[in-house]
Amino acid sequence: MRLLNFCVGTVRVVEMAGEPVPTAHLKVPVAEPWTITDSGPAGDERAIHPDAIYAVSRDHYRFWTDDLGKDRGEWDDGLFGENLTFDRLDETELRLGDVFAIGPEVRLVVAGPRVPCFKLAWRLGQPRTFQSRFAVSAHTGVYFGVVSAGRVRPGDTMSLVARDEANPTVADIALYCSGNFTPPLDGLRRALASAALSLTVRLILQSKLNLAERAAALERGAWTGWRDFTIDAVRRETADISSFELLPVDGKGIALADPGQFVTVRLEDGEGSFARAWSLSKRTEPGGVYRITVKREPDGRGSTLLHDRLSVGDRLALRAPAGRFLFDAGGFRPVVMIAAGIGITPFLPMLEAHKARGAEAPPLHFFYMAANRAAQALRAEVDALAEGEAHWHVRHVFTRPTGRDMEGRDYHHRGRIDTARLREWMKDNYLPFGEGRIALPWYEVDLYMCGPAAFCRDMTRDLTAAGANPDRIFHEVFATPAAPEEAAVEQARLLFARSGIEVVWRAEDGSTLLDCAEAAGVAIPHDCRIGACHSCRTAITGGRTSAAVGDGHALLCAAWPLTAEVTIDA
């Protein structure tokens, strides 16, 4: 590994997606002398990142220009915002804590991978979704700390001085930091034990460790199929919303749930048994209860039964917690949560999880939209959690405040939440840094929404068009489908096209397409099994089925064949 170039930059304000952003990302090569001080390259400034030195190689330039279809001749050294450009660096070989000598004076220690932010995508002219791709590419570049300062020269060789083979590689740590990867506990602990670890990466991995330890606990107590529970307590929240606390009949304790998950509940009325999915509205703890908070819908079969006919002591059956609307409590970006109406329910466990992070938690911006104060379920719990939290910013938005509602006391804004208002409220977005703050664009956040389908759809579309990263927008919509049509055929041939498996479906068996897939060994993502969560949404490429969702897809957990042959893209 030979040193080829030395780049520095100063902090300047540039426009990114229409927002002024301070950055020192615009680095350029400089002439000798090349001096590395205890805090990094002489003459270099940093706007945000605390790490001393960032390095990439010409191999990185070749990889990304080929991958993105760019002309290598148009990408000069410094484009990635690096300080040191080498002929080669391999993240799959370099290990955390490796000590390298460059020339006779300088010693550097590997501190971890680059954790990409929106500035990298901007600099390379890529969409915001590029960040996720870059993070898991094994071509992220490397952060170094300074062990000993001095001068370096073009052509200096970087040679290994010390290594602990038990430490994870830079590529491993980049995966640990990724939101789409569950890191191994041993690897996380090993990385966090290293004094060399980048401060930025340390904050992320510490939260990941907390999550991984909780995930291990989630596996304990889980069950398959249905399990009997009893209603232990009922609390009226509003005129048409009540909370129900549920305890297992067998007394063996509950399985823990990730914040944002739901439980599927089996109910029975005069027409038979049926199932509904409701979000858990309280964080689960060992020895605790499940709490669901349910709005009574005028035409809601399940909610009406729960409100009008069931009470303390009555039994119902539950499946173990499931769902993919999960809170990334290991994230480092500011968090935005938008609850519309009964969409508040999954956010209570998320708020509790965020608060549990303590001082390491990034700022939280919580927006709760409802008709008025009387329609706000769980409002007191939200306000109690936010009390005393310097970096929590809670705004209540009423669409139809009553004469009893006082602006400034009961609500902050009248009207509806839309992208224009959200941008205005988020214009002072920031991250704490020491005693001060680092200014961020409004869109540099992790954003969670739960509410009516049209609201979530329109907000996602408008936010993305305004510059938000669609990879960091998460939403939950529950809509119980209409009862499936009676099967139009007595028997059908099912072809699972990608798996190359054929099975015969018979109406008399009462099986759904998901049941048939599972019996045939075809893996289909699923959670609720009642057509509510849309996890099993799959393309139907031939024939027709019930539970169609209007775009050539069907919800397999609630679908039956309507033609003698059905081809499924699975």
Coordinates of C-alpha atoms in Angstrom, one line a residue:
M1 CA 0.0 0.0 0.0
R2 CA 1.6 3.2 -1.2
L3 CA 0.6 6.8 -0.5
L4 CA -0.3 8.7 -3.7
N5 CA -2.0 11.9 -2.6
F6 CA -2.8 14.2 0.4
C7 CA -6.0 16.2 0.4
V8 CA -7.5 18.8 2.7
G9 CA -10.5 21.1 2.7
T10 CA -12.1 23.9 4.6
V11 CA -15.6 24.3 6.0
R12 CA -17.9 26.1 3.5
V13 CA -21.6 26.3 3.1
V14 CA -23.1 24.7 -0.1
E15 CA -26.6 24.1 -1.2
M16 CA -27.9 20.5 -1.1
A17 CA -31.4 19.7 -2.2
G18 CA -32.3 23.4 -1.7
E19 CA -30.8 23.6 1.8
P20 CA -27.7 25.4 2.9
V21 CA -25.3 22.9 4.5
P22 CA -21.9 23.5 6.1
T23 CA -19.4 20.9 4.9
A24 CA -15.6 20.3 4.6
H25 CA -16.3 17.5 2.1
L26 CA -14.8 19.4 -0.8
K27 CA -11.2 18.4 -0.5
V28 CA -8.4 18.8 -3.0
P29 CA -4.8 17.5 -3.3
V30 CA -2.1 19.9 -2.0
A31 CA 1.6 20.1 -2.5
E32 CA 4.2 19.0 0.0
P33 CA 5.1 19.3 2.8
W34 CA 2.5 16.7 3.9
T35 CA 2.2 16.9 7.7
I36 CA 0.0 14.8 9.9
T37 CA -0.7 16.3 13.3
D38 CA -2.1 14.6 16.4
S39 CA -5.6 15.7 15.2
G40 CA -5.2 14.9 11.5
P41 CA -3.8 16.4 8.3
A42 CA -2.3 19.9 8.7
G43 CA -4.6 22.4 7.0
D44 CA -7.7 20.2 7.0
E45 CA -11.0 21.3 8.6
R46 CA -13.9 19.1 9.7
A47 CA -17.5 20.3 9.8
I48 CA -19.0 17.4 11.7
H49 CA -17.0 14.1 11.7
P50 CA -14.7 13.7 14.7
D51 CA -12.4 11.1 13.1
A52 CA -8.9 12.3 12.4
I53 CA -8.2 10.8 8.9
Y54 CA -10.2 9.3 6.1
A55 CA -8.5 7.2 3.5
V56 CA -9.5 5.6 0.2
S57 CA -7.6 4.1 -2.7
R58 CA -7.5 4.2 -6.5
D59 CA -9.1 0.8 -6.3
H60 CA -12.1 2.5 -4.8
Y61 CA -12.2 5.0 -7.6
R62 CA -12.1 2.2 -10.2
F63 CA -14.8 0.2 -8.4
W64 CA -17.3 3.0 -8.1
T65 CA -16.8 4.6 -11.5
D66 CA -17.3 1.1 -13.0
D67 CA -20.3 0.5 -10.8
L68 CA -21.9 3.8 -11.5
G69 CA -21.0 4.0 -15.2
K70 CA -18.8 7.1 -14.7
D71 CA -15.6 8.3 -16.6
R72 CA -12.7 7.6 -14.3
G73 CA -10.9 10.6 -15.8
E74 CA -13.6 13.0 -14.4
W75 CA -13.1 11.9 -10.8
D76 CA -10.1 13.6 -9.2
D77 CA -8.5 12.5 -5.9
G78 CA -10.3 14.1 -3.0
L79 CA -13.8 13.5 -4.5
F80 CA -14.7 11.1 -1.7
G81 CA -13.7 13.6 0.8
E82 CA -10.6 11.6 1.7
N83 CA -7.4 12.9 3.2
L84 CA -5.1 10.2 2.1
T85 CA -5.3 8.4 -1.3
F86 CA -3.4 5.1 -1.6
D87 CA -2.9 2.8 -4.5
R88 CA -4.9 0.1 -2.7
L89 CA -6.8 -0.6 0.5
D90 CA -8.9 -3.7 1.2
E91 CA -11.6 -3.4 3.9
T92 CA -11.9 -7.2 4.0
E93 CA -8.2 -7.4 5.1
L94 CA -7.8 -4.4 7.3
R95 CA -8.8 -5.1 10.9
L96 CA -9.9 -2.7 13.7
G97 CA -6.9 -1.7 15.8
D98 CA -4.3 -2.5 13.1
V99 CA -1.3 -0.2 13.5
F100 CA 0.5 1.0 10.3
A101 CA 3.7 2.9 9.7
I102 CA 3.9 5.4 6.9
G103 CA 7.4 6.6 6.4
P104 CA 9.8 6.9 9.3
E105 CA 7.7 9.1 11.6
V106 CA 3.9 8.5 11.2
R107 CA 1.9 5.7 12.9
L108 CA -1.8 5.3 12.2
V109 CA -4.4 3.0 13.7
V110 CA -7.5 1.6 11.9
A111 CA -10.6 3.1 13.6
G112 CA -13.3 1.7 11.4
P113 CA -15.3 2.2 8.1
R114 CA -16.8 5.3 6.8
V115 CA -20.5 5.6 7.8
P116 CA -21.9 7.5 4.7
C117 CA -24.2 10.5 5.1
F118 CA -26.2 12.5 2.6
K119 CA -23.1 14.6 1.6
L120 CA -21.5 11.6 -0.1
A121 CA -24.5 11.0 -2.3
W122 CA -24.6 14.7 -3.1
R123 CA -20.9 14.8 -4.0
L124 CA -21.1 11.8 -6.3
G125 CA -24.3 13.0 -7.9
Q126 CA -26.3 10.0 -6.7
P127 CA -29.8 9.6 -5.1
R128 CA -30.1 9.5 -1.4
T129 CA -30.6 5.7 -1.6
F130 CA -27.0 5.4 -2.6
Q131 CA -26.0 5.7 1.0
S132 CA -27.4 2.2 1.9
R133 CA -25.6 0.7 -1.1
F134 CA -22.3 2.3 -0.3
A135 CA -22.5 1.2 3.4
V136 CA -22.5 -2.6 2.6
S137 CA -20.2 -2.4 -0.5
A138 CA -16.9 -3.3 1.3
H139 CA -15.6 -0.3 -0.6
T140 CA -16.3 2.4 2.0
G141 CA -12.8 3.6 2.8
V142 CA -11.2 3.6 6.2
Y143 CA -11.0 5.9 9.2
F144 CA -7.7 6.1 10.9
G145 CA -6.6 7.5 14.3
V146 CA -3.2 9.1 14.8
V147 CA -0.7 7.2 17.0
S148 CA 2.3 9.4 16.2
A149 CA 2.5 12.5 14.1
G150 CA 5.0 13.6 11.5
R151 CA 5.6 14.1 7.8
V152 CA 4.7 11.7 5.0
R153 CA 5.8 11.8 1.3
P154 CA 4.4 10.6 -2.0
G155 CA 5.3 7.0 -2.5
D156 CA 5.6 6.2 1.2
T157 CA 4.7 2.6 1.9
M158 CA 2.1 1.8 4.6
S159 CA 3.4 -1.2 6.4
L160 CA 1.7 -3.3 9.2
V161 CA 3.3 -2.9 12.6
A162 CA 0.7 -4.6 14.9
R163 CA -2.5 -6.6 14.5
D164 CA -4.9 -8.6 16.6
E165 CA -6.3 -11.3 14.3
A166 CA -9.4 -11.7 16.6
N167 CA -10.6 -8.2 15.8
P168 CA -13.3 -7.8 13.1
T169 CA -12.4 -6.4 9.7
V170 CA -13.4 -3.0 8.5
A171 CA -15.9 -4.6 6.1
D172 CA -17.4 -6.6 9.0
I173 CA -17.9 -3.4 11.1
A174 CA -19.5 -1.6 8.1
L175 CA -22.1 -4.4 8.0
Y176 CA -22.5 -4.2 11.8
C177 CA -23.4 -0.5 11.3
S178 CA -25.9 -1.2 8.5
G179 CA -29.6 -1.0 9.5
N180 CA -30.4 -4.1 7.4
F181 CA -28.0 -6.5 9.3
T182 CA -28.2 -8.1 12.7
P183 CA -24.6 -8.1 14.0
P184 CA -23.2 -11.0 16.0
L185 CA -23.0 -10.3 19.7
D186 CA -19.4 -11.5 20.0
G187 CA -18.3 -9.3 17.1
L188 CA -20.0 -6.2 18.5
R189 CA -18.5 -6.7 21.9
R190 CA -15.1 -7.2 20.4
A191 CA -15.3 -4.0 18.4
L192 CA -16.6 -2.0 21.3
A193 CA -13.7 -3.2 23.5
S194 CA -11.2 -1.6 21.2
A195 CA -9.9 1.8 22.2
A196 CA -9.1 2.5 18.6
L197 CA -12.8 2.5 17.5
S198 CA -14.1 5.6 15.8
L199 CA -16.4 7.7 18.0
T200 CA -19.0 7.8 15.3
V201 CA -19.0 4.0 14.9
R202 CA -18.9 3.5 18.6
L203 CA -22.1 5.3 19.2
I204 CA -23.8 3.2 16.5
L205 CA -22.4 -0.1 17.7
Q206 CA -23.2 0.5 21.3
S207 CA -26.9 0.9 20.4
K208 CA -26.6 -2.1 18.1
L209 CA -25.3 -4.1 21.0
N210 CA -28.2 -3.1 23.2
L211 CA -30.6 -4.1 20.4
A212 CA -28.9 -7.4 19.7
E213 CA -29.1 -8.3 23.4
R214 CA -32.8 -7.5 23.4
A215 CA -33.2 -9.5 20.2
A216 CA -31.7 -12.5 21.9
A217 CA -34.2 -12.0 24.7
L218 CA -37.0 -11.8 22.2
E219 CA -36.4 -15.4 21.1
R220 CA -37.1 -16.6 24.7
G221 CA -40.8 -17.2 25.3
A222 CA -41.9 -17.1 21.7
W223 CA -44.5 -19.6 20.6
T224 CA -46.0 -20.9 17.4
G225 CA -49.7 -21.1 16.6
W226 CA -52.4 -19.7 19.0
R227 CA -52.0 -19.2 22.7
D228 CA -54.8 -18.4 25.2
F229 CA -54.8 -15.1 27.0
T230 CA -57.2 -13.4 29.4
I231 CA -58.2 -9.8 29.5
D232 CA -56.6 -8.6 32.7
A233 CA -57.6 -4.9 32.6
V234 CA -59.5 -2.4 30.4
R235 CA -59.0 1.3 30.4
R236 CA -61.1 3.8 28.5
E237 CA -58.8 6.3 26.6
T238 CA -61.4 8.3 24.7
A239 CA -65.0 8.0 23.9
D240 CA -64.3 5.3 21.2
I241 CA -60.8 4.1 22.1
S242 CA -59.9 1.6 24.9
S243 CA -56.7 -0.2 26.0
F244 CA -56.8 -3.9 26.9
E245 CA -54.1 -5.6 28.9
L246 CA -53.7 -9.3 28.1
L247 CA -52.1 -12.0 30.2
P248 CA -51.2 -15.6 29.2
V249 CA -53.6 -18.2 30.7
D250 CA -50.7 -20.6 31.3
G251 CA -48.8 -18.1 33.5
K252 CA -45.5 -18.7 31.7
G253 CA -44.9 -15.1 30.8
I254 CA -44.9 -13.3 27.5
A255 CA -42.5 -13.2 24.6
L256 CA -40.9 -9.8 24.2
A257 CA -41.8 -7.7 21.2
D258 CA -39.8 -5.2 19.2
P259 CA -41.2 -1.7 19.4
G260 CA -43.7 -1.3 16.5
Q261 CA -44.8 -4.9 16.3
F262 CA -48.4 -6.1 16.6
V263 CA -50.2 -9.2 17.8
T264 CA -52.8 -11.2 15.8
V265 CA -55.9 -11.8 18.0
R266 CA -58.5 -14.6 17.3
L267 CA -62.0 -13.7 18.3
E268 CA -65.4 -15.5 18.1
D269 CA -68.9 -14.2 17.6
G270 CA -72.1 -15.7 16.3
E271 CA -70.7 -16.1 12.8
G272 CA -67.7 -18.0 13.9
S273 CA -64.0 -17.3 14.6
F274 CA -62.0 -14.6 12.9
A275 CA -58.7 -12.7 13.4
R276 CA -57.6 -9.1 13.7
A277 CA -54.1 -7.6 14.1
W278 CA -53.6 -4.7 16.6
S279 CA -50.3 -2.9 17.4
L280 CA -48.9 -3.3 20.8
S281 CA -49.2 0.1 22.6
K282 CA -46.8 -0.5 25.4
R283 CA -43.2 -1.7 25.5
T284 CA -43.0 -5.4 26.6
E285 CA -40.9 -6.4 29.6
P286 CA -40.2 -9.9 31.1
G287 CA -43.1 -10.8 33.3
G288 CA -45.3 -8.1 31.9
V289 CA -48.5 -7.9 29.8
Y290 CA -49.4 -7.2 26.2
R291 CA -51.4 -4.0 25.8
I292 CA -53.4 -3.2 22.7
T293 CA -55.3 0.1 22.2
V294 CA -58.3 -0.3 19.9
K295 CA -60.6 2.2 18.3
R296 CA -64.2 1.1 18.0
E297 CA -65.1 1.3 14.3
P298 CA -68.9 1.5 13.5
D299 CA -68.6 -1.3 11.0
G300 CA -65.6 -3.0 12.7
R301 CA -66.5 -6.6 13.5
G302 CA -63.5 -7.1 15.7
S303 CA -63.3 -3.8 17.4
T304 CA -67.1 -3.8 18.1
L305 CA -66.8 -7.2 19.7
L306 CA -63.9 -6.2 21.8
H307 CA -65.5 -3.0 23.1
D308 CA -69.1 -4.2 23.5
R309 CA -69.0 -7.8 24.5
L310 CA -65.6 -8.6 26.1
S311 CA -64.5 -7.6 29.5
V312 CA -62.0 -8.4 32.3
G313 CA -61.7 -12.2 32.7
D314 CA -62.7 -13.1 29.2
R315 CA -60.4 -15.2 27.0
L316 CA -59.0 -14.8 23.5
A317 CA -56.2 -16.3 21.6
L318 CA -53.0 -14.6 20.3
R319 CA -50.2 -15.3 17.9
A320 CA -46.7 -14.2 19.0
P321 CA -45.7 -10.6 18.2
A322 CA -44.8 -10.0 14.6
G323 CA -44.5 -7.2 12.1
R324 CA -41.9 -5.2 10.1
F325 CA -42.6 -1.7 11.2
L326 CA -39.6 -1.7 13.5
F327 CA -37.9 1.2 15.3
D328 CA -34.2 1.4 14.7
A329 CA -33.1 2.2 18.2
G330 CA -29.5 1.9 17.1
G331 CA -29.8 4.8 14.6
F332 CA -27.7 7.9 14.8
R333 CA -29.9 10.3 12.8
P334 CA -32.5 12.5 14.4
V335 CA -35.8 10.7 14.6
V336 CA -39.1 12.0 13.3
M337 CA -42.4 10.2 14.2
I338 CA -45.7 11.2 12.8
A339 CA -48.9 9.7 14.4
A340 CA -52.2 10.3 12.7
G341 CA -55.3 9.3 14.9
I342 CA -55.2 5.8 16.2
G343 CA -51.8 5.5 14.4
I344 CA -50.4 6.6 17.8
T345 CA -50.5 3.0 19.1
P346 CA -47.1 1.6 17.8
F347 CA -45.3 4.7 18.8
L348 CA -45.7 4.4 22.5
P349 CA -43.2 1.4 22.6
M350 CA -40.9 3.3 20.2
L351 CA -40.9 6.3 22.5
E352 CA -40.1 4.2 25.5
A353 CA -37.3 2.5 23.6
H354 CA -35.9 5.9 22.5
K355 CA -36.0 7.2 26.0
A356 CA -34.2 4.1 27.3
R357 CA -31.2 5.1 25.1
G358 CA -30.5 7.9 27.6
A359 CA -27.9 10.5 26.7
E360 CA -26.8 8.7 23.5
A361 CA -30.2 9.1 21.8
P362 CA -30.4 11.5 18.9
P363 CA -33.0 14.3 18.9
L364 CA -36.7 13.2 18.6
H365 CA -39.3 15.2 16.7
F366 CA -42.8 13.8 17.5
F367 CA -45.9 15.0 15.7
Y368 CA -49.3 13.7 16.9
M369 CA -52.3 14.7 14.7
A370 CA -55.9 14.2 15.9
A371 CA -59.2 16.0 15.7
N372 CA -58.9 17.5 19.1
R373 CA -57.7 16.8 22.7
A374 CA -60.7 14.6 23.5
A375 CA -59.8 12.3 20.5
Q376 CA -56.1 11.9 21.5
A377 CA -55.5 8.4 23.0
L378 CA -52.5 8.0 25.2
R379 CA -51.7 11.7 25.2
A380 CA -50.8 11.8 28.8
E381 CA -48.3 9.0 28.3
V382 CA -46.6 10.8 25.4
D383 CA -46.3 14.0 27.4
A384 CA -45.0 12.2 30.5
L385 CA -42.3 10.5 28.5
A386 CA -41.2 13.8 26.9
E387 CA -41.0 15.7 30.2
G388 CA -37.5 16.8 31.1
E389 CA -36.0 15.6 27.7
A390 CA -34.0 18.5 26.3
H391 CA -33.8 17.0 22.8
W392 CA -37.4 15.8 22.5
H393 CA -39.6 18.2 20.4
V394 CA -43.3 17.2 20.7
R395 CA -46.0 19.0 18.6
H396 CA -49.7 18.2 18.8
V397 CA -51.7 19.1 15.7
F398 CA -55.5 19.4 15.8
T399 CA -57.6 19.3 12.7
R400 CA -60.8 20.4 14.5
P401 CA -60.1 21.8 18.0
T402 CA -63.0 22.4 20.2
G403 CA -63.8 25.5 22.3
R404 CA -62.2 23.7 25.3
D405 CA -58.9 23.3 23.5
M406 CA -56.4 26.0 24.1
E407 CA -53.6 26.7 21.6
G408 CA -50.2 26.5 23.4
R409 CA -51.6 24.3 26.1
D410 CA -53.5 21.5 24.4
Y411 CA -52.1 21.9 20.9
H412 CA -49.4 23.7 18.9
H413 CA -50.8 23.9 15.4
R414 CA -54.3 23.8 13.8
G415 CA -54.7 22.1 10.5
R416 CA -53.1 19.0 9.0
I417 CA -49.5 17.7 8.7
D418 CA -48.1 18.0 5.2
T419 CA -44.6 18.1 3.7
A420 CA -44.5 21.9 3.6
R421 CA -45.3 22.2 7.3
L422 CA -42.9 19.4 8.2
R423 CA -40.1 21.1 6.4
E424 CA -40.8 24.3 8.2
W425 CA -40.9 22.6 11.6
M426 CA -37.6 20.7 10.8
K427 CA -35.7 23.7 9.5
D428 CA -33.5 23.8 12.7
N429 CA -32.7 20.1 12.5
Y430 CA -29.5 19.2 14.4
L431 CA -27.4 16.7 16.3
P432 CA -25.8 17.5 19.7
F433 CA -22.0 17.7 19.6
G434 CA -20.2 18.4 22.8
E435 CA -21.7 21.6 24.3
G436 CA -23.0 22.7 20.9
R437 CA -25.0 21.5 17.9
I438 CA -24.3 20.5 14.4
A439 CA -26.8 21.9 11.9
L440 CA -28.4 19.3 9.5
P441 CA -30.8 19.7 6.6
W442 CA -34.4 18.9 7.5
Y443 CA -34.4 15.7 5.5
E444 CA -31.4 14.1 7.3
V445 CA -33.6 12.0 9.6
D446 CA -35.1 8.6 10.2
L447 CA -38.9 9.1 9.6
Y448 CA -41.7 6.9 10.9
M449 CA -45.4 7.3 10.1
C450 CA -48.5 5.5 11.1
G451 CA -52.0 6.5 10.0
P452 CA -54.5 6.2 7.2
A453 CA -53.2 4.6 4.0
A454 CA -53.7 7.7 1.9
F455 CA -52.0 9.9 4.4
C456 CA -48.9 7.7 4.5
R457 CA -48.8 7.3 0.7
D458 CA -49.1 11.0 0.0
M459 CA -46.6 12.0 2.6
T460 CA -44.0 9.4 1.4
R461 CA -44.4 10.6 -2.2
D462 CA -44.2 14.3 -1.3
L463 CA -41.3 13.9 1.2
T464 CA -39.3 11.9 -1.4
A465 CA -39.9 14.5 -4.1
A466 CA -38.7 17.2 -1.6
G467 CA -35.4 15.5 -1.0
A468 CA -36.0 12.9 1.8
N469 CA -34.3 9.6 1.5
P470 CA -36.9 6.9 0.8
D471 CA -34.7 4.3 2.4
R472 CA -35.2 6.1 5.7
I473 CA -39.0 6.5 5.5
F474 CA -40.9 3.8 7.3
H475 CA -44.7 3.5 7.6
E476 CA -47.4 1.2 8.9
V477 CA -50.9 0.9 7.6
F478 CA -53.4 -1.7 8.9
A479 CA -56.5 -2.2 6.9
T480 CA -58.6 -5.3 7.4
P481 CA -59.6 -6.7 4.0
A482 CA -63.0 -7.6 3.0
A483 CA -64.0 -11.2 3.4
P484 CA -62.6 -13.3 0.6
E485 CA -64.9 -14.3 -2.2
E486 CA -66.3 -17.8 -2.2
A487 CA -64.0 -19.9 -4.3
A488 CA -65.1 -20.1 -7.9
V489 CA -63.4 -23.4 -8.4
E490 CA -63.4 -26.7 -6.5
Q491 CA -59.8 -27.5 -7.4
A492 CA -56.9 -25.6 -8.9
R493 CA -53.4 -26.2 -10.0
L494 CA -50.9 -23.8 -8.3
L495 CA -47.5 -23.2 -9.9
F496 CA -44.9 -21.4 -7.8
A497 CA -42.9 -20.2 -10.8
R498 CA -39.5 -19.3 -9.2
S499 CA -39.4 -22.4 -7.1
G500 CA -40.6 -24.7 -9.9
I501 CA -43.1 -26.4 -7.6
E502 CA -46.6 -27.4 -8.5
V503 CA -49.3 -28.3 -6.0
V504 CA -53.1 -29.0 -6.2
W505 CA -55.4 -26.8 -4.1
R506 CA -58.8 -28.2 -3.1
A507 CA -61.6 -26.0 -1.8
E508 CA -62.7 -28.6 0.7
D509 CA -59.4 -28.3 2.5
G510 CA -60.0 -24.6 3.3
S511 CA -56.4 -23.7 2.7
T512 CA -55.1 -20.3 1.7
L513 CA -52.4 -19.9 -0.9
L514 CA -50.0 -19.1 1.9
D515 CA -50.9 -22.5 3.6
C516 CA -50.2 -24.2 0.3
A517 CA -46.9 -22.5 -0.1
E518 CA -45.8 -23.4 3.4
A519 CA -46.8 -27.1 2.9
A520 CA -44.8 -27.2 -0.3
G521 CA -41.7 -25.6 1.3
V522 CA -42.0 -22.3 -0.6
A523 CA -40.8 -19.4 1.6
I524 CA -43.2 -16.5 1.7
P525 CA -42.7 -13.5 4.0
H526 CA -45.7 -13.2 6.4
D527 CA -46.7 -11.9 9.8
C528 CA -50.4 -11.4 10.5
R529 CA -52.0 -14.2 8.4
I530 CA -55.2 -12.1 8.1
G531 CA -54.4 -9.8 5.2
A532 CA -53.7 -6.8 7.4
C533 CA -49.9 -6.3 7.3
H534 CA -49.4 -7.0 3.5
S535 CA -46.1 -8.8 4.3
C536 CA -47.2 -11.7 2.1
R537 CA -48.1 -9.5 -0.9
T538 CA -46.9 -11.5 -3.9
A539 CA -47.3 -11.1 -7.7
I540 CA -49.9 -13.3 -9.4
T541 CA -48.6 -13.8 -13.0
G542 CA -51.3 -16.2 -14.2
G543 CA -54.9 -16.8 -13.4
R544 CA -56.9 -14.9 -10.7
T545 CA -57.3 -15.1 -7.0
S546 CA -59.2 -13.5 -4.2
A547 CA -57.5 -11.0 -1.9
A548 CA -56.1 -9.1 -4.9
V549 CA -54.7 -5.7 -4.2
G550 CA -55.3 -4.2 -7.6
D551 CA -51.7 -4.2 -9.0
G552 CA -51.3 -7.8 -10.1
H553 CA -50.5 -8.8 -6.5
A554 CA -52.5 -10.7 -3.9
L555 CA -52.3 -11.2 -0.2
L556 CA -51.5 -14.9 -0.1
C557 CA -52.6 -15.4 3.5
A558 CA -56.1 -14.4 2.6
A559 CA -56.3 -15.7 -1.0
W560 CA -58.1 -18.5 -2.7
P561 CA -57.9 -19.5 -6.4
L562 CA -60.7 -18.1 -8.6
T563 CA -59.4 -20.0 -11.8
A564 CA -58.4 -23.5 -12.4
E565 CA -54.8 -22.5 -12.7
V566 CA -52.8 -19.9 -10.8
T567 CA -49.2 -18.9 -11.3
I568 CA -47.5 -17.3 -8.3
D569 CA -44.2 -15.4 -8.5
A570 CA -42.5 -17.3 -5.7

